[in-house]
Short mmCIF file of C-alpha atoms in Angstrom, two decimals:
data_model
loop_
_atom_site.label_atom_id
_atom_site.label_comp_id
_atom_site.label_asym_id
_atom_site.label_seq_id
_atom_site.Cartn_x
_atom_site.Cartn_y
_atom_site.Cartn_z
CA MET A 1433 26.78 324.96 105.53
CA LYS A 1434 24.97 323.16 108.30
CA LYS A 1435 25.07 319.44 108.97
CA ASP A 1436 21.29 319.53 108.93
CA GLY A 1437 21.12 320.97 105.41
CA ALA A 1438 19.56 318.76 102.77
CA ILE A 1439 21.23 316.95 99.90
CA GLY A 1440 20.20 318.63 96.64
CA VAL A 1441 19.65 316.04 93.92
CA PHE A 1442 18.63 316.90 90.37
CA ASP A 1443 17.87 315.39 87.01
CA SER A 1444 16.28 316.37 83.70
CA GLY A 1445 13.26 314.30 84.74
CA ILE A 1446 12.40 311.30 86.80
CA GLY A 1447 15.45 309.05 86.24
CA GLY A 1448 17.38 310.68 89.06
CA LEU A 1449 14.95 309.13 91.52
CA THR A 1450 17.04 305.93 91.32
CA VAL A 1451 19.83 308.03 92.85
CA VAL A 1452 17.42 309.35 95.50
CA LYS A 1453 16.55 305.74 96.29
CA GLY A 1454 20.27 304.97 96.62
CA ILE A 1455 20.66 307.92 99.03
CA MET A 1456 17.56 306.97 101.06
CA ASP A 1457 18.95 303.45 101.46
CA ARG A 1458 22.57 304.41 102.17
CA LEU A 1459 21.95 307.63 104.14
CA PRO A 1460 18.54 307.21 105.75
CA TYR A 1461 19.01 310.16 108.16
CA GLU A 1462 19.73 312.76 105.49
CA ASN A 1463 17.15 315.23 104.18
CA VAL A 1464 16.83 315.32 100.42
CA VAL A 1465 15.54 318.04 98.05
CA TYR A 1466 14.98 316.68 94.55
CA PHE A 1467 14.33 318.69 91.41
CA GLY A 1468 13.20 316.98 88.19
CA ASP A 1469 12.79 319.18 85.12
CA THR A 1470 9.75 317.26 83.87
CA ALA A 1471 8.51 320.19 81.75
CA ARG A 1472 11.63 320.13 79.61
CA VAL A 1473 12.72 316.48 79.73
CA PRO A 1474 14.54 314.93 77.88
CA TYR A 1475 17.80 316.89 77.84
CA GLY A 1476 19.62 314.27 75.76
CA THR A 1477 18.30 315.66 72.47
CA LYS A 1478 19.01 319.31 73.33
CA SER A 1479 22.04 321.46 72.54
CA VAL A 1480 24.92 321.95 74.98
CA GLU A 1481 24.00 325.64 75.31
CA THR A 1482 20.38 324.86 76.21
CA ILE A 1483 21.39 322.17 78.72
CA ASN A 1484 23.78 324.57 80.43
CA LYS A 1485 21.07 327.24 80.67
CA PHE A 1486 18.55 324.82 82.19
CA THR A 1487 21.20 323.40 84.55
CA ALA A 1488 22.04 326.86 85.90
CA GLN A 1489 18.33 327.49 86.66
CA ILE A 1490 18.06 324.20 88.56
CA VAL A 1491 21.25 324.70 90.58
CA GLU A 1492 20.14 328.21 91.58
CA PHE A 1493 16.80 326.81 92.68
CA LEU A 1494 18.46 324.14 94.84
CA LEU A 1495 20.98 326.61 96.31
CA SER A 1496 18.01 328.73 97.44
CA HIS A 1497 17.09 325.71 99.60
CA GLU A 1498 20.46 325.95 101.38
CA VAL A 1499 21.59 322.47 100.44
CA LYS A 1500 24.85 321.21 101.94
CA ALA A 1501 25.82 319.10 98.92
CA LEU A 1502 24.70 318.69 95.31
CA VAL A 1503 24.27 315.41 93.47
CA VAL A 1504 24.04 315.58 89.68
CA ALA A 1505 21.76 312.58 89.12
CA CYS A 1506 21.60 313.05 85.36
CA ASN A 1507 24.17 311.66 82.97
CA THR A 1508 23.46 314.28 80.30
CA ILE A 1509 24.06 317.17 82.74
CA SER A 1510 27.14 315.41 84.16
CA ALA A 1511 28.44 314.98 80.62
CA VAL A 1512 27.98 318.50 79.28
CA ALA A 1513 27.23 320.98 82.09
CA LEU A 1514 29.35 319.99 85.08
CA ASP A 1515 31.44 323.19 84.88
CA THR A 1516 28.24 325.22 85.24
CA VAL A 1517 27.33 323.25 88.36
CA TYR A 1518 30.76 323.69 89.97
CA GLN A 1519 30.86 327.42 89.17
CA LEU A 1520 27.51 328.08 90.80
CA ALA A 1521 28.05 325.66 93.70
CA GLY A 1522 31.12 327.54 94.98
CA ASP A 1523 32.37 325.68 98.05
CA ILE A 1524 29.38 323.33 98.25
CA PRO A 1525 30.62 319.85 97.33
CA VAL A 1526 29.32 318.20 94.16
CA ILE A 1527 28.93 314.51 93.32
CA ASP A 1528 27.99 313.41 89.81
CA VAL A 1529 27.01 310.05 88.38
CA ILE A 1530 29.67 310.00 85.65
CA SER A 1531 32.66 310.62 87.94
CA SER A 1532 31.31 308.06 90.42
CA GLY A 1533 30.58 305.46 87.75
CA ALA A 1534 33.95 305.95 86.07
CA LYS A 1535 35.85 305.58 89.35
CA ALA A 1536 33.94 302.44 90.33
CA SER A 1537 34.57 300.86 86.92
CA VAL A 1538 38.33 301.46 87.13
CA MET A 1539 38.36 299.87 90.60
CA SER A 1540 36.40 296.88 89.26
CA THR A 1541 38.09 296.04 85.97
CA LEU A 1542 40.87 293.46 85.77
CA ASN A 1543 41.41 293.45 81.99
CA HIS A 1544 40.97 297.23 81.48
CA ASN A 1545 38.10 296.64 79.01
CA ILE A 1546 35.12 298.65 80.25
CA GLY A 1547 31.70 298.91 78.63
CA VAL A 1548 29.28 301.82 79.06
CA ILE A 1549 25.64 301.86 78.05
CA ALA A 1550 23.83 305.20 77.99
CA THR A 1551 21.65 307.52 75.92
CA ASN A 1552 22.83 308.91 72.58
CA ALA A 1553 23.71 312.25 74.16
CA THR A 1554 25.86 310.74 76.91
CA VAL A 1555 27.68 308.43 74.48
CA ASN A 1556 28.27 311.22 71.96
CA SER A 1557 29.70 313.43 74.70
CA ASN A 1558 32.51 310.88 75.32
CA ALA A 1559 32.30 311.90 78.96
CA TYR A 1560 32.63 308.39 80.44
CA THR A 1561 35.54 307.57 78.13
CA ARG A 1562 37.37 310.74 79.16
CA ALA A 1563 36.64 310.24 82.87
CA ILE A 1564 37.81 306.60 82.80
CA TYR A 1565 40.92 307.33 80.76
CA GLN A 1566 41.98 310.05 83.21
CA LEU A 1567 41.93 307.43 85.99
CA ASP A 1568 43.42 304.56 84.01
CA ASN A 1569 45.22 305.35 80.78
CA GLN A 1570 45.48 301.64 79.93
CA SER A 1571 41.70 301.37 79.74
CA ARG A 1572 39.75 300.66 76.59
CA VAL A 1573 36.20 301.97 76.82
CA TYR A 1574 33.40 300.61 74.61
CA ALA A 1575 30.37 302.90 74.76
CA LYS A 1576 27.06 301.82 73.29
CA ALA A 1577 24.00 304.04 73.01
CA CYS A 1578 20.78 302.26 74.01
CA PRO A 1579 18.19 304.94 73.19
CA LEU A 1580 15.14 302.67 73.42
CA PHE A 1581 15.75 301.59 77.02
CA VAL A 1582 14.32 304.81 78.50
CA PRO A 1583 10.98 304.67 76.65
CA PHE A 1584 10.53 301.00 77.58
CA VAL A 1585 11.28 301.76 81.25
CA GLU A 1586 8.93 304.76 81.21
CA GLU A 1587 6.19 302.49 79.81
CA GLY A 1588 6.84 300.01 82.62
CA LEU A 1589 7.62 297.26 80.06
CA LEU A 1590 10.60 296.04 82.05
CA ASP A 1591 10.51 292.44 80.81
CA HIS A 1592 8.69 292.59 77.46
CA PRO A 1593 10.11 290.21 74.81
CA ALA A 1594 10.56 293.19 72.46
CA LEU A 1595 12.81 294.86 75.04
CA GLU A 1596 14.86 291.67 75.28
CA LEU A 1597 15.31 291.62 71.46
CA ILE A 1598 16.45 295.24 71.51
CA ALA A 1599 18.67 294.68 74.55
CA ARG A 1600 20.38 291.70 72.90
CA ASP A 1601 21.10 293.86 69.82
CA TYR A 1602 22.63 296.53 72.02
CA LEU A 1603 24.54 294.33 74.48
CA ASN A 1604 25.92 291.53 72.30
CA VAL A 1605 28.27 294.02 70.64
CA LEU A 1606 29.77 294.85 74.03
CA GLU A 1607 30.17 291.23 75.06
CA HIS A 1608 32.14 290.56 71.88
CA GLU A 1609 34.57 293.32 72.88
CA GLY A 1610 35.62 291.27 75.91
CA ILE A 1611 34.57 293.76 78.59
CA ASP A 1612 34.69 292.58 82.22
CA THR A 1613 32.86 295.62 83.63
CA LEU A 1614 29.71 297.36 82.41
CA ILE A 1615 28.57 300.80 83.61
CA LEU A 1616 24.83 301.52 83.57
CA GLY A 1617 25.35 305.09 82.36
CA CYS A 1618 21.73 306.21 82.56
CA THR A 1619 19.67 306.57 85.72
CA HIS A 1620 16.75 304.68 84.15
CA TYR A 1621 18.78 301.53 83.56
CA PRO A 1622 18.87 300.18 87.14
CA LEU A 1623 15.20 299.28 86.64
CA ILE A 1624 16.13 296.81 83.88
CA LYS A 1625 19.26 295.53 85.58
CA PRO A 1626 17.72 292.01 85.93
CA LEU A 1627 17.25 291.82 82.13
CA ILE A 1628 20.76 293.18 81.48
CA ARG A 1629 22.15 290.66 83.99
CA LYS A 1630 20.30 287.85 82.19
CA ILE A 1631 21.84 288.80 78.81
CA MET A 1632 25.40 289.59 79.90
CA HIS A 1633 27.94 286.91 80.82
CA ASP A 1634 27.97 286.16 84.59
CA LYS A 1635 31.57 287.27 84.92
CA ILE A 1636 30.82 290.83 83.78
CA ASN A 1637 30.53 293.16 86.76
CA ILE A 1638 27.64 295.60 86.38
CA ILE A 1639 28.20 299.06 87.91
CA ASP A 1640 25.06 300.91 88.90
CA SER A 1641 25.91 304.64 88.88
CA SER A 1642 23.00 305.39 91.22
CA LEU A 1643 24.48 303.15 93.92
CA VAL A 1644 28.09 304.23 93.53
CA ALA A 1645 27.14 307.94 93.54
CA SER A 1646 25.29 307.39 96.84
CA GLU A 1647 28.34 305.60 98.24
CA ASP A 1648 30.61 308.47 97.15
CA LEU A 1649 28.21 310.93 98.75
CA ALA A 1650 28.31 308.99 102.04
CA ILE A 1651 32.12 309.04 102.04
CA LEU A 1652 32.19 312.74 101.17
CA LEU A 1653 29.78 313.73 103.97
CA GLU A 1654 31.70 311.68 106.49
CA SER A 1655 35.13 313.01 105.48
CA THR A 1656 34.02 316.66 105.42
CA GLY A 1657 32.10 316.51 108.70
CA LEU A 1658 28.88 317.29 106.85
CA ALA A 1659 27.05 314.07 107.71
CA THR A 1660 23.98 314.68 109.82
CA GLU A 1661 23.90 313.45 113.40
CA VAL A 1662 21.92 310.24 113.81
CA ASN A 1663 18.86 311.33 115.74
CA ASN A 1664 15.76 309.17 115.76
CA ASP A 1665 13.61 312.07 117.03
CA ARG A 1666 14.29 314.32 114.05
CA ILE A 1667 11.78 314.18 111.21
CA ILE A 1668 13.57 313.37 107.98
CA GLU A 1669 12.32 315.36 105.00
CA HIS A 1670 12.35 314.22 101.39
CA LYS A 1671 11.03 317.06 99.24
CA PHE A 1672 10.30 316.63 95.55
CA TYR A 1673 9.96 319.51 93.09
CA VAL A 1674 9.13 319.18 89.40
CA SER A 1675 8.64 321.73 86.61
CA ASP A 1676 5.54 319.95 85.34
CA VAL A 1677 3.32 317.19 86.65
CA PRO A 1678 2.43 314.64 84.02
CA ALA A 1679 -0.29 312.16 84.88
CA LYS A 1680 2.21 309.33 84.99
CA PHE A 1681 4.63 310.99 87.40
CA GLN A 1682 3.25 309.51 90.61
CA LYS A 1683 3.08 305.99 89.18
CA MET A 1684 6.53 306.12 87.65
CA ALA A 1685 8.07 307.68 90.75
CA GLU A 1686 6.69 304.90 92.92
CA SER A 1687 8.12 302.34 90.51
CA PHE A 1688 11.53 304.09 90.62
CA LEU A 1689 11.58 304.50 94.39
CA ASN A 1690 9.84 301.23 95.14
CA ARG A 1691 7.88 302.95 97.93
CA ASN A 1692 5.02 305.40 98.37
CA MET A 1693 5.82 308.77 96.89
CA PRO A 1694 4.95 312.14 98.44
CA LEU A 1695 3.16 314.54 96.09
CA PRO A 1696 5.77 316.65 94.27
CA GLN A 1697 5.49 320.44 94.25
CA LEU A 1698 5.31 322.36 91.01
CA VAL A 1699 7.95 325.01 90.27
CA ASN A 1700 8.23 327.10 87.12
CA LEU A 1701 11.86 327.91 86.33
CA ASP A 1702 11.10 329.67 83.02
CA SER A 1703 9.56 332.85 84.33
CA MET B 20 -3.91 338.34 54.02
CA LYS B 21 -2.11 337.98 50.75
CA LYS B 22 -2.32 335.01 48.39
CA ASP B 23 1.46 334.93 48.44
CA GLY B 24 1.65 334.57 52.22
CA ALA B 25 3.11 331.32 53.50
CA ILE B 26 1.36 328.44 55.21
CA GLY B 27 2.42 328.35 58.86
CA VAL B 28 2.85 324.76 60.05
CA PHE B 29 3.87 323.82 63.58
CA ASP B 30 4.54 320.89 65.83
CA SER B 31 6.14 320.15 69.19
CA GLY B 32 9.07 318.69 67.30
CA ILE B 33 9.89 316.99 64.05
CA GLY B 34 6.77 314.86 63.48
CA GLY B 35 4.89 317.69 61.79
CA LEU B 36 7.31 317.39 58.88
CA THR B 37 5.13 314.55 57.56
CA VAL B 38 2.41 317.21 57.21
CA VAL B 39 4.88 319.54 55.47
CA LYS B 40 5.64 316.69 53.08
CA GLY B 41 1.91 316.30 52.45
CA ILE B 42 1.63 320.04 51.72
CA MET B 43 4.72 320.05 49.46
CA ASP B 44 3.24 317.18 47.45
CA ARG B 45 -0.35 318.47 47.31
CA LEU B 46 0.38 322.21 47.08
CA PRO B 47 3.79 322.50 45.44
CA TYR B 48 3.42 326.24 44.71
CA GLU B 49 2.77 327.30 48.31
CA ASN B 50 5.42 328.80 50.59
CA VAL B 51 5.71 327.10 53.95
CA VAL B 52 7.05 328.33 57.30
CA TYR B 53 7.55 325.47 59.75
CA PHE B 54 8.21 325.74 63.46
CA GLY B 55 9.26 322.69 65.49
CA ASP B 56 9.72 323.17 69.24
CA THR B 57 12.69 320.81 69.40
CA ALA B 58 14.01 322.36 72.65
CA ARG B 59 10.85 321.39 74.54
CA VAL B 60 9.66 318.26 72.72
CA PRO B 61 7.77 316.09 73.64
CA TYR B 62 4.59 317.91 74.62
CA GLY B 63 2.67 314.69 75.25
CA THR B 64 3.98 314.31 78.80
CA LYS B 65 3.40 317.96 79.76
CA SER B 66 0.44 319.60 81.49
CA VAL B 67 -2.40 321.27 79.59
CA GLU B 68 -1.36 324.65 81.01
CA THR B 69 2.23 324.26 79.83
CA ILE B 70 1.17 323.10 76.36
CA ASN B 71 -1.13 326.12 75.98
CA LYS B 72 1.66 328.49 77.02
CA PHE B 73 4.12 326.96 74.53
CA THR B 74 1.46 326.91 71.78
CA ALA B 75 0.74 330.63 72.21
CA GLN B 76 4.45 331.41 71.82
CA ILE B 77 4.64 329.40 68.59
CA VAL B 78 1.49 330.90 67.07
CA GLU B 79 2.72 334.43 67.81
CA PHE B 80 6.03 333.59 66.18
CA LEU B 81 4.31 332.31 63.01
CA LEU B 82 1.88 335.27 62.89
CA SER B 83 4.93 337.56 62.88
CA HIS B 84 5.79 335.89 59.54
CA GLU B 85 2.43 337.05 58.09
CA VAL B 86 1.19 333.57 57.33
CA LYS B 87 -2.12 333.27 55.43
CA ALA B 88 -3.18 330.02 57.11
CA LEU B 89 -2.10 327.93 60.09
CA VAL B 90 -1.79 324.15 60.17
CA VAL B 91 -1.58 322.51 63.60
CA ALA B 92 0.59 319.53 62.67
CA CYS B 93 0.73 318.17 66.22
CA ASN B 94 -1.89 315.92 67.69
CA THR B 95 -1.14 316.95 71.27
CA ILE B 96 -1.62 320.65 70.48
CA SER B 97 -4.74 319.87 68.41
CA ALA B 98 -6.09 317.88 71.35
CA VAL B 99 -5.53 320.34 74.18
CA ALA B 100 -4.67 323.81 72.88
CA LEU B 101 -6.80 324.42 69.78
CA ASP B 102 -8.78 327.23 71.45
CA THR B 103 -5.53 329.08 72.08
CA VAL B 104 -4.63 328.77 68.39
CA TYR B 105 -8.04 330.04 67.20
CA GLN B 106 -8.04 332.96 69.64
CA LEU B 107 -4.64 334.20 68.50
CA ALA B 108 -5.23 333.44 64.81
CA GLY B 109 -8.24 335.79 64.59
CA ASP B 110 -9.52 335.64 61.00
CA ILE B 111 -6.59 333.56 59.72
CA PRO B 112 -7.96 330.10 58.90
CA VAL B 113 -6.74 327.10 60.92
CA ILE B 114 -6.48 323.44 59.92
CA ASP B 115 -5.60 320.79 62.50
CA VAL B 116 -4.73 317.14 62.19
CA ILE B 117 -7.43 315.88 64.58
CA SER B 118 -10.39 317.61 62.86
CA SER B 119 -9.11 316.46 59.46
CA GLY B 120 -8.48 312.89 60.61
CA ALA B 121 -11.86 312.65 62.33
CA LYS B 122 -13.72 313.93 59.27
CA ALA B 123 -11.92 311.54 56.93
CA SER B 124 -12.63 308.58 59.20
CA VAL B 125 -16.35 309.34 59.32
CA MET B 126 -16.41 309.57 55.52
CA SER B 127 -14.57 306.23 55.27
CA THR B 128 -16.32 303.99 57.80
CA LEU B 129 -19.18 301.71 56.80
CA ASN B 130 -19.75 299.96 60.14
CA HIS B 131 -19.19 303.05 62.36
CA ASN B 132 -16.36 301.25 64.22
CA ILE B 133 -13.31 303.51 64.06
CA GLY B 134 -9.89 302.87 65.58
CA VAL B 135 -7.38 305.56 66.56
CA ILE B 136 -3.74 305.00 67.43
CA ALA B 137 -1.84 307.85 69.05
CA THR B 138 0.41 308.86 71.93
CA ASN B 139 -0.75 308.56 75.56
CA ALA B 140 -1.52 312.27 75.75
CA THR B 141 -3.70 312.31 72.62
CA VAL B 142 -5.60 309.19 73.68
CA ASN B 143 -6.11 310.49 77.23
CA SER B 144 -7.46 313.77 75.86
CA ASN B 145 -10.34 311.90 74.14
CA ALA B 146 -10.06 314.51 71.39
CA TYR B 147 -10.50 312.10 68.44
CA THR B 148 -13.45 310.40 70.10
CA ARG B 149 -15.17 313.76 70.70
CA ALA B 150 -14.43 315.03 67.19
CA ILE B 151 -15.70 311.83 65.54
CA TYR B 152 -18.81 311.61 67.72
CA GLN B 153 -19.74 315.20 66.83
CA LEU B 154 -19.76 314.21 63.16
CA ASP B 155 -21.38 310.77 63.57
CA ASN B 156 -23.19 310.02 66.80
CA GLN B 157 -23.56 306.36 65.81
CA SER B 158 -19.83 305.90 65.84
CA ARG B 159 -17.90 303.74 68.27
CA VAL B 160 -14.31 304.86 68.66
CA TYR B 161 -11.58 302.55 69.94
CA ALA B 162 -8.48 304.53 70.86
CA LYS B 163 -5.21 302.77 71.65
CA ALA B 164 -2.09 304.51 72.90
CA CYS B 165 1.10 303.29 71.17
CA PRO B 166 3.75 305.20 73.12
CA LEU B 167 6.73 303.20 71.87
CA PHE B 168 6.13 303.95 68.17
CA VAL B 169 7.67 307.45 68.35
CA PRO B 170 10.98 306.34 69.90
CA PHE B 171 11.31 303.52 67.35
CA VAL B 172 10.63 305.95 64.47
CA GLU B 173 13.07 308.50 65.90
CA GLU B 174 15.72 305.75 66.05
CA GLY B 175 15.01 304.89 62.41
CA LEU B 176 14.13 301.28 63.40
CA LEU B 177 11.12 301.23 61.09
CA ASP B 178 11.08 297.47 60.51
CA HIS B 179 12.89 295.98 63.51
CA PRO B 180 11.37 292.67 64.76
CA ALA B 181 10.99 294.24 68.22
CA LEU B 182 8.82 296.98 66.75
CA GLU B 183 6.67 294.36 65.05
CA LEU B 184 6.19 292.54 68.40
CA ILE B 185 5.18 295.79 70.07
CA ALA B 186 2.96 296.79 67.14
CA ARG B 187 1.12 293.44 67.20
CA ASP B 188 0.46 293.93 70.94
CA TYR B 189 -0.96 297.37 70.25
CA LEU B 190 -2.92 296.64 67.07
CA ASN B 191 -4.41 293.20 67.69
CA VAL B 192 -6.69 294.70 70.34
CA LEU B 193 -8.15 297.07 67.74
CA GLU B 194 -8.63 294.36 65.13
CA HIS B 195 -10.67 292.35 67.66
CA GLU B 196 -12.99 295.33 68.06
CA GLY B 197 -14.07 294.98 64.42
CA ILE B 198 -12.93 298.41 63.22
CA ASP B 199 -13.04 299.07 59.46
CA THR B 200 -11.11 302.36 59.64
CA LEU B 201 -7.92 303.21 61.51
CA ILE B 202 -6.66 306.75 62.06
CA LEU B 203 -2.90 307.26 62.40
CA GLY B 204 -3.31 309.86 65.14
CA CYS B 205 0.35 310.83 65.46
CA THR B 206 2.45 312.56 62.82
CA HIS B 207 5.29 310.07 63.31
CA TYR B 208 3.16 307.07 62.37
CA PRO B 209 3.05 307.56 58.57
CA LEU B 210 6.68 306.41 58.58
CA ILE B 211 5.66 302.96 59.86
CA LYS B 212 2.49 302.72 57.77
CA PRO B 213 3.93 299.73 55.82
CA LEU B 214 4.35 297.77 59.08
CA ILE B 215 0.89 298.77 60.32
CA ARG B 216 -0.57 297.79 56.92
CA LYS B 217 1.17 294.40 57.19
CA ILE B 218 -0.35 293.70 60.62
CA MET B 219 -3.90 295.03 60.05
CA HIS B 220 -6.51 293.18 58.01
CA ASP B 221 -6.53 294.27 54.33
CA LYS B 222 -10.08 295.55 54.58
CA ILE B 223 -9.23 298.13 57.25
CA ASN B 224 -8.84 301.57 55.71
CA ILE B 225 -5.87 303.46 57.16
CA ILE B 226 -6.30 307.23 57.44
CA ASP B 227 -3.10 309.24 57.40
CA SER B 228 -3.82 312.55 59.19
CA SER B 229 -0.87 314.19 57.45
CA LEU B 230 -2.40 313.54 54.03
CA VAL B 231 -5.97 314.45 54.88
CA ALA B 232 -4.90 317.68 56.61
CA SER B 233 -3.03 318.67 53.44
CA GLU B 234 -6.13 317.87 51.38
CA ASP B 235 -8.31 319.97 53.70
CA LEU B 236 -5.83 322.81 53.43
CA ALA B 237 -5.96 322.65 49.62
CA ILE B 238 -9.77 322.82 49.67
CA LEU B 239 -9.72 325.68 52.18
CA LEU B 240 -7.25 327.78 50.19
CA GLU B 241 -9.21 327.21 46.98
CA SER B 242 -12.60 328.03 48.54
CA THR B 243 -11.40 331.19 50.28
CA GLY B 244 -9.45 332.54 47.32
CA LEU B 245 -6.21 332.26 49.28
CA ALA B 246 -4.49 329.76 46.99
CA THR B 247 -1.36 331.18 45.41
CA GLU B 248 -1.30 331.78 41.66
CA VAL B 249 0.58 329.08 39.78
CA ASN B 250 3.69 330.85 38.56
CA ASN B 251 6.73 328.86 37.53
CA ASP B 252 8.98 331.93 37.75
CA ARG B 253 8.32 332.53 41.42
CA ILE B 254 10.80 331.00 43.84
CA ILE B 255 8.98 328.82 46.34
CA GLU B 256 10.25 329.12 49.89
CA HIS B 257 10.16 326.43 52.55
CA LYS B 258 11.54 327.88 55.77
CA PHE B 259 12.22 325.75 58.82
CA TYR B 260 12.63 327.11 62.34
CA VAL B 261 13.42 325.07 65.43
CA SER B 262 13.96 326.00 69.07
CA ASP B 263 16.99 323.72 69.35
CA VAL B 264 19.14 321.82 66.87
CA PRO B 265 19.94 318.32 68.02
CA ALA B 266 22.61 316.43 66.11
CA LYS B 267 20.03 314.07 64.66
CA PHE B 268 17.67 316.74 63.33
CA GLN B 269 19.02 316.90 59.77
CA LYS B 270 19.06 313.11 59.36
CA MET B 271 15.59 312.63 60.82
CA ALA B 272 14.14 315.52 58.83
CA GLU B 273 15.43 314.04 55.59
CA SER B 274 13.89 310.70 56.53
CA PHE B 275 10.55 312.41 57.30
CA LEU B 276 10.53 314.55 54.15
CA ASN B 277 12.18 311.96 51.94
CA ARG B 278 14.21 314.71 50.30
CA ASN B 279 17.16 317.00 51.02
CA MET B 280 16.46 319.31 53.91
CA PRO B 281 17.44 322.98 54.12
CA LEU B 282 19.29 323.92 57.29
CA PRO B 283 16.73 325.00 59.93
CA GLN B 284 17.12 328.33 61.71
CA LEU B 285 17.35 328.50 65.48
CA VAL B 286 14.78 330.57 67.38
CA ASN B 287 14.56 330.96 71.16
CA LEU B 288 10.94 331.41 72.26
CA ASP B 289 11.73 331.41 76.01
CA SER B 290 13.33 334.78 76.35
#
């Protein structure tokens, strides 16, 4: 493992780009290789067996790029296929959004009442609840599936009144539970954080998994001596691979990254 | 081709079950084999090449069940992969939702102003516009993508106020164009027909592709001598195959079919 190796980041689709943005901001000298499985997105509706199979294909693809660390930027994969990632990764360190989000929430909460919003699949997996409880067995975790958030974000309707109606339905339940900390347990949700902030009480701390995963990655690279040397002459590479290129990819990616997006390369993992 | 062969019906996911319901109602003595590609749904965001590859796999699977006719119960496949279906089907007749919907709309319109609502992929393909224009070159087709309808339907929020807000945004544009006929160009939309009916002017005729495809199939079977003999002693089989079984499948299928649903069988087309 070389210090100059890239960070391998992956997701079932485009959502993981919020994590890439977090890494670009926090670790601007690191190379990044991103894989988004846009041909087979979404994973959230698929079986555990299928998700594990797809995950193994992605991890093998990223390992072939000699990455120095892996970031699981997908809550569904973190919830149901993390063992597959660790098995294949060997001694390459792994960061995942659920572990990072859970840890940050436990450090934030004062009353031990933590809310999680996520897709159906992530909520049904109980992965956040388990991860939080392992760190703080006094915690009470209230998980709420918000399945319509992703389609609204993917349509770019980030502040449509219909989204606010839906969001109030979803979030009011959590507020009534007395939570003081809310985890955005889906990589699409940072894009509607302003709306979520508007609806939730000011005193509720909102944890953005994309940011805390990038912070954990920074600490990991530093502590293991894997952080790249700061060198302004070196060209920093951000490579993006996808399994399919929908017409909207470029537009959505630029909205997620909030900057110009290089053209992603197409890779077929099936054959 | 035997009269007793089944009708092969397929879709990228669960939406095509509204077509199965149409066939069950219109042709209660016919056997049906349904394939829903639930592991790889949705197709609408995928490339034309990928959709053609997946379509070929499904058609080959259904042909191995010795079907006597094929029904393409997916607007995306009808829009971009119909040639693949015809090539593989050989002399087995094919019905598809777009041809049926287009024909019915041309028969219905008096002012030649026809509206189509569908997913982004179907609208971008221009397939309805082309199909309608081939039948009536005086027609003006107004196609409007309604990408949030599918997620609302799949969440079972068929009459949520947020859906009505979104639906009014989508549909008011079409009403202003002076259409007298509106095609529901997505197999999920029949489930929100009451809401669409409530928003659209009474004089606009709503064409349900699922129903008109079933009607076309009935006429085809009758005219080609392929209709099964009416025999009350014969056990009628409705077989359902899916490429993945999400937790919600059973519940959603029963909502689509409005009846008890047999357990679908799992088939892996990848390997």
